[in-house]
Coordinates of C-alpha atoms in Angstrom, one line a residue:
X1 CA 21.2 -47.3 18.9
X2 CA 21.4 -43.6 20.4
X3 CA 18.0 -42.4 21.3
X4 CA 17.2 -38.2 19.8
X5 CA 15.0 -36.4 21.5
X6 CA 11.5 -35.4 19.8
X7 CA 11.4 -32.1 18.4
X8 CA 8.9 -29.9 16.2
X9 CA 8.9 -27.8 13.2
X10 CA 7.4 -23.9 13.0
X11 CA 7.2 -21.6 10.8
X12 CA 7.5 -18.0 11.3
X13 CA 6.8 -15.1 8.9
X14 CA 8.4 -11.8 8.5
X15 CA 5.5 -9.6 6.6
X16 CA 6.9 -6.4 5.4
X17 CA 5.3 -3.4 4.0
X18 CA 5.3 0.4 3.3
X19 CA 2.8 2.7 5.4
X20 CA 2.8 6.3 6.0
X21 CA 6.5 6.1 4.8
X22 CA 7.6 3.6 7.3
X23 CA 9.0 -0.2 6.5
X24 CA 6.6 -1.3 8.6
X25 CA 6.3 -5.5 9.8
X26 CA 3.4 -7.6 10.8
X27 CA 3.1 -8.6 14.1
X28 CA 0.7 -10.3 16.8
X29 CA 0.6 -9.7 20.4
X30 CA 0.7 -13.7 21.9
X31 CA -2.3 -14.3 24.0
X32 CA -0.8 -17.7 25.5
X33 CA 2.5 -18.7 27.4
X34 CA 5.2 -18.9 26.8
X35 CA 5.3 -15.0 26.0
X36 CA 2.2 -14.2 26.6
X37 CA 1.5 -10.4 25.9
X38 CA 5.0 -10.1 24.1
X39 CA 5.0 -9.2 20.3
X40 CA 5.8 -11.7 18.1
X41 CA 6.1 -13.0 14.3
X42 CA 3.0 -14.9 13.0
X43 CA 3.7 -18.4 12.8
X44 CA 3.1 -21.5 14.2
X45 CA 3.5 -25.6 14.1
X46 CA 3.3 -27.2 11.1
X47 CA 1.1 -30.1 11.0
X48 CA 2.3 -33.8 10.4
X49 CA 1.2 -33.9 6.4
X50 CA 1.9 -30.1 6.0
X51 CA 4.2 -28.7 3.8
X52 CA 6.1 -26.0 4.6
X53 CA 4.7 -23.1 2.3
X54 CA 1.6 -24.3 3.2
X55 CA 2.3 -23.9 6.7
X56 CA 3.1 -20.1 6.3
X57 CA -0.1 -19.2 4.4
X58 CA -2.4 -21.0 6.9
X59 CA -1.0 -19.5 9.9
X60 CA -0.7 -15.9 8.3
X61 CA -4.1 -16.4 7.7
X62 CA -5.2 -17.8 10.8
X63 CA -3.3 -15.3 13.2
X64 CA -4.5 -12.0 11.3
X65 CA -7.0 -13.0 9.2
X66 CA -5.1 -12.0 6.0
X67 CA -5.7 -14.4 3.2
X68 CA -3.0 -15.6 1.2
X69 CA -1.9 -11.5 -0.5
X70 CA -0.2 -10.7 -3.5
X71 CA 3.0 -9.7 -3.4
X72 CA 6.3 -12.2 -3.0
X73 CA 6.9 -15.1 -0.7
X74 CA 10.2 -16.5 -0.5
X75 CA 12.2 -18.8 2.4
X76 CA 14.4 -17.0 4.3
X77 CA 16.1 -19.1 6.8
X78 CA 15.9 -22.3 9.1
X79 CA 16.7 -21.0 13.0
X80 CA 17.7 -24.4 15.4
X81 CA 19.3 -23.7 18.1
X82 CA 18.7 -25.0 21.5
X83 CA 16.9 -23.1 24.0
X84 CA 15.1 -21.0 21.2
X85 CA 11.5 -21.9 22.3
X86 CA 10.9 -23.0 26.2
X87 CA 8.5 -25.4 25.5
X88 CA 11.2 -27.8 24.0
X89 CA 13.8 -28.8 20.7
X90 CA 12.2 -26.5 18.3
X91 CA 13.4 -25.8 14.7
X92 CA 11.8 -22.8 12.9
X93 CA 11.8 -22.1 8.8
X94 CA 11.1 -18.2 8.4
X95 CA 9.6 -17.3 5.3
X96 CA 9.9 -13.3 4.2
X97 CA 6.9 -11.5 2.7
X98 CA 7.3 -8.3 0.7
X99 CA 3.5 -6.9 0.1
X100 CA 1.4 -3.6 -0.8
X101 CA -0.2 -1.5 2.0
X102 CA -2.8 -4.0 3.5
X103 CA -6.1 -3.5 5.7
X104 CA -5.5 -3.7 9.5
X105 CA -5.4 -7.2 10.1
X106 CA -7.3 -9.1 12.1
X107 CA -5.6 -11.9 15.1
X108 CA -7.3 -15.0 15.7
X109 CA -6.3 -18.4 17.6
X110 CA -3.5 -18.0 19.8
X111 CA -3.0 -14.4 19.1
X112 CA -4.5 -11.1 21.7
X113 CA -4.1 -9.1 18.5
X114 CA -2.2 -8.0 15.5
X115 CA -1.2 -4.9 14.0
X116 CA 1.6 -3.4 11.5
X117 CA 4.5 -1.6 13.3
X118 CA 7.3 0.2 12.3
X119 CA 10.7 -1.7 12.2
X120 CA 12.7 1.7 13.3
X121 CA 10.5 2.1 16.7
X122 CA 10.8 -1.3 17.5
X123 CA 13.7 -2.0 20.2
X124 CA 16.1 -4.9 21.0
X125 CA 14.5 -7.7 23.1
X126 CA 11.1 -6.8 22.2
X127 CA 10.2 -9.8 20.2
X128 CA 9.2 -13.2 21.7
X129 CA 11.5 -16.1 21.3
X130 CA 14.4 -15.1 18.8
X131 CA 11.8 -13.1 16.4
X132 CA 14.3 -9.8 16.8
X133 CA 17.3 -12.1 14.9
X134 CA 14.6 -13.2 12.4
X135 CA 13.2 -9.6 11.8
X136 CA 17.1 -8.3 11.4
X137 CA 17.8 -11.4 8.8
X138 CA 14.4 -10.6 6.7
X139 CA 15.2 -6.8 6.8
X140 CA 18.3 -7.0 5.7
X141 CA 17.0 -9.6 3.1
X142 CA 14.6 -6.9 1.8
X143 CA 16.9 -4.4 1.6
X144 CA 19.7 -6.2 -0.6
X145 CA 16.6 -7.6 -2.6
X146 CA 16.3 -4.1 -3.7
X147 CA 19.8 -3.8 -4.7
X148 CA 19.3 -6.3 -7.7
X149 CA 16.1 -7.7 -8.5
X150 CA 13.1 -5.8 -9.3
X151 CA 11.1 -6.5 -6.1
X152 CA 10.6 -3.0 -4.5
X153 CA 7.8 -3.4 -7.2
X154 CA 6.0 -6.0 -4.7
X155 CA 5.5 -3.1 -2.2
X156 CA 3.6 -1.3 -4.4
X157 CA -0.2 -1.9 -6.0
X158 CA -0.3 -3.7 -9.7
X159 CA 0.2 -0.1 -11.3
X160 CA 2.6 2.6 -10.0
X161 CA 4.4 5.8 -10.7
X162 CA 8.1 6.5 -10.4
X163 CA 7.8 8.2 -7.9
X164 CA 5.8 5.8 -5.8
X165 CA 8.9 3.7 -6.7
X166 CA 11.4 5.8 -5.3
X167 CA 9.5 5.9 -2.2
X168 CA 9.8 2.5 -1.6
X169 CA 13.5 2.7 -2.3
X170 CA 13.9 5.7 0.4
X171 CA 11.7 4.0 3.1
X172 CA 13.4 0.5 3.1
X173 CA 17.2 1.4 2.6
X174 CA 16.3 4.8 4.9
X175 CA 18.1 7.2 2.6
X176 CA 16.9 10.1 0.3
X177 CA 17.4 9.2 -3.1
X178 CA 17.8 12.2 -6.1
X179 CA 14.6 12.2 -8.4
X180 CA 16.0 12.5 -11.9
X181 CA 18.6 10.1 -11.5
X182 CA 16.2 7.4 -10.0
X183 CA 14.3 8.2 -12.8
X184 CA 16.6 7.5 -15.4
X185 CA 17.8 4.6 -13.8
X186 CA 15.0 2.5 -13.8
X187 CA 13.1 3.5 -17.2
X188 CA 16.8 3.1 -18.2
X189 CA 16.9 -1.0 -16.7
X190 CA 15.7 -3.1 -19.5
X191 CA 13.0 -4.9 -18.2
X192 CA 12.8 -3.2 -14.7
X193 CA 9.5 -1.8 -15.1
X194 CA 7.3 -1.3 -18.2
X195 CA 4.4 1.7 -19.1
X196 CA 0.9 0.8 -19.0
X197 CA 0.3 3.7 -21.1
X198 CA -2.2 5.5 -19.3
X199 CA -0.8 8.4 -17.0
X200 CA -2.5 9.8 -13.4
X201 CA -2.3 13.0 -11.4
X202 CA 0.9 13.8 -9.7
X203 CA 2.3 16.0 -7.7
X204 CA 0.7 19.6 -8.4
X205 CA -1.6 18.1 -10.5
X206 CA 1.0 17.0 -13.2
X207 CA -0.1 13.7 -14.9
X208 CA 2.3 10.9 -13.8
X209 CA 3.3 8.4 -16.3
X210 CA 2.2 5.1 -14.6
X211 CA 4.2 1.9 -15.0
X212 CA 4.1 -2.0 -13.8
X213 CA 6.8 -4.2 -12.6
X214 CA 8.9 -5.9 -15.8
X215 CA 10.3 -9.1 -16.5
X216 CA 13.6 -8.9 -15.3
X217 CA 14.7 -11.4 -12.9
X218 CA 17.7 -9.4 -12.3
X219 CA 18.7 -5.6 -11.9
X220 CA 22.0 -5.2 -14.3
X221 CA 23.4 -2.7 -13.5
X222 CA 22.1 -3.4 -9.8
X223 CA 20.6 0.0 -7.8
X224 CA 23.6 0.4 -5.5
X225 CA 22.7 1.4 -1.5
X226 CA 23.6 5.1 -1.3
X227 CA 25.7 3.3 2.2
X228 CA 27.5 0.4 0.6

């Protein structure tokens, strides 16, 4: 009988968000080899009787001190191949986060520190291990997300304006989108977002009608990239 070699599972997360009008990822600076003092995705080994989404929250959580947020969690891909990790066969499942604007986090076990950083300032080759493919995968992910479901919502808090909206819209797909049509496009979605009837201050003190995310699965029609 041929004899495999042992190998372990990871996870690894890609944690997006919106601050000061940049898509903006979680990441931790690795205090231990192999890497160490390179940026990297949270993640980590999943224990023998762990399962895998359990896996992600715990070592979110134990690498910034962020407990398990609101927002969407969804798989994103399984990354095998050989040479990937030094220390030996190792097959990570990436998980892809889209949340609000969080507090700083905080890094703990194997992690010097953690912090959000922009995905534009960040350049090839410096992520730890693969991390740069993963980061291109989940970003790409977010953006056709926005395309036809309604989960630019997720960026935002519980209750939001239009406008708010479209600034999620601008900041992940990195495009200027026009105001009034964005407006009618998504009051005009059936189930894309719904009023909470209450309204805020906007812009030059103008109330702001605020809204919350709907139940549509599904964008029809979808909200087209301006570059597609």
């Amino acid at each position: 009988m041929a004899e495999y070699p042992p190998f372990a599972v990871t996870v690894d997360l890609v944690v997006l968000t919106v601050r000061a009008s940049d898509l903006s990822v979680l990441l931790v600076r690795r205090g231990v080899p192999p890497y160490e003092g390179r940026w990297a995705l949270p993640g980590g080994f999943v224990g023998i009787d762990e399962d895998l989404p359990d896996a992600a929250v715990r070592e979110l959580t134990e690498e910034t001190g962020l407990a398990e947020p609101a927002g969407h969690l969804e798989q994103l891909g399984t990354y095998g191949r050989p040479g990937r990790d030094p220390r030996g066969r190792v097959v990570t499942v990436a998980w892809l986060a889209l949340l609000p604007d969080l507090r700083a986090p905080v890094a703990g076990t194997d992690a010097a520190s953690a912090d959000w950083l922009p995905v534009s300032r960040l350049t090839p080759g410096q992520l730890a291990f693969d991390h740069d493919g993963i980061l291109a995968d989940g970003v790409e992910r977010a953006r056709a997300k926005l395309e036809y479901t309604p989960l630019a919502a997720a960026f935002c808090p519980p209750e939001f304006t239009v406008a708010q909206l479209r600034a999620v819209y601008e900041t992940v797909w990195g495009t200027r989108l026009d105001p009034r049509n964005f407006h009618r496009k998504v009051t005009g979605t059936a189930g894309f977002v719904e009023p909470v009837g209450r309204s805020t201050e906007g812009d030059r003190g103008r109330p702001a009608q605020l809204f919350r995310r709907g139940p549509a699965p599904l964008l029809h029609p979808p909200m087209l990239r301006p570059d597609r």
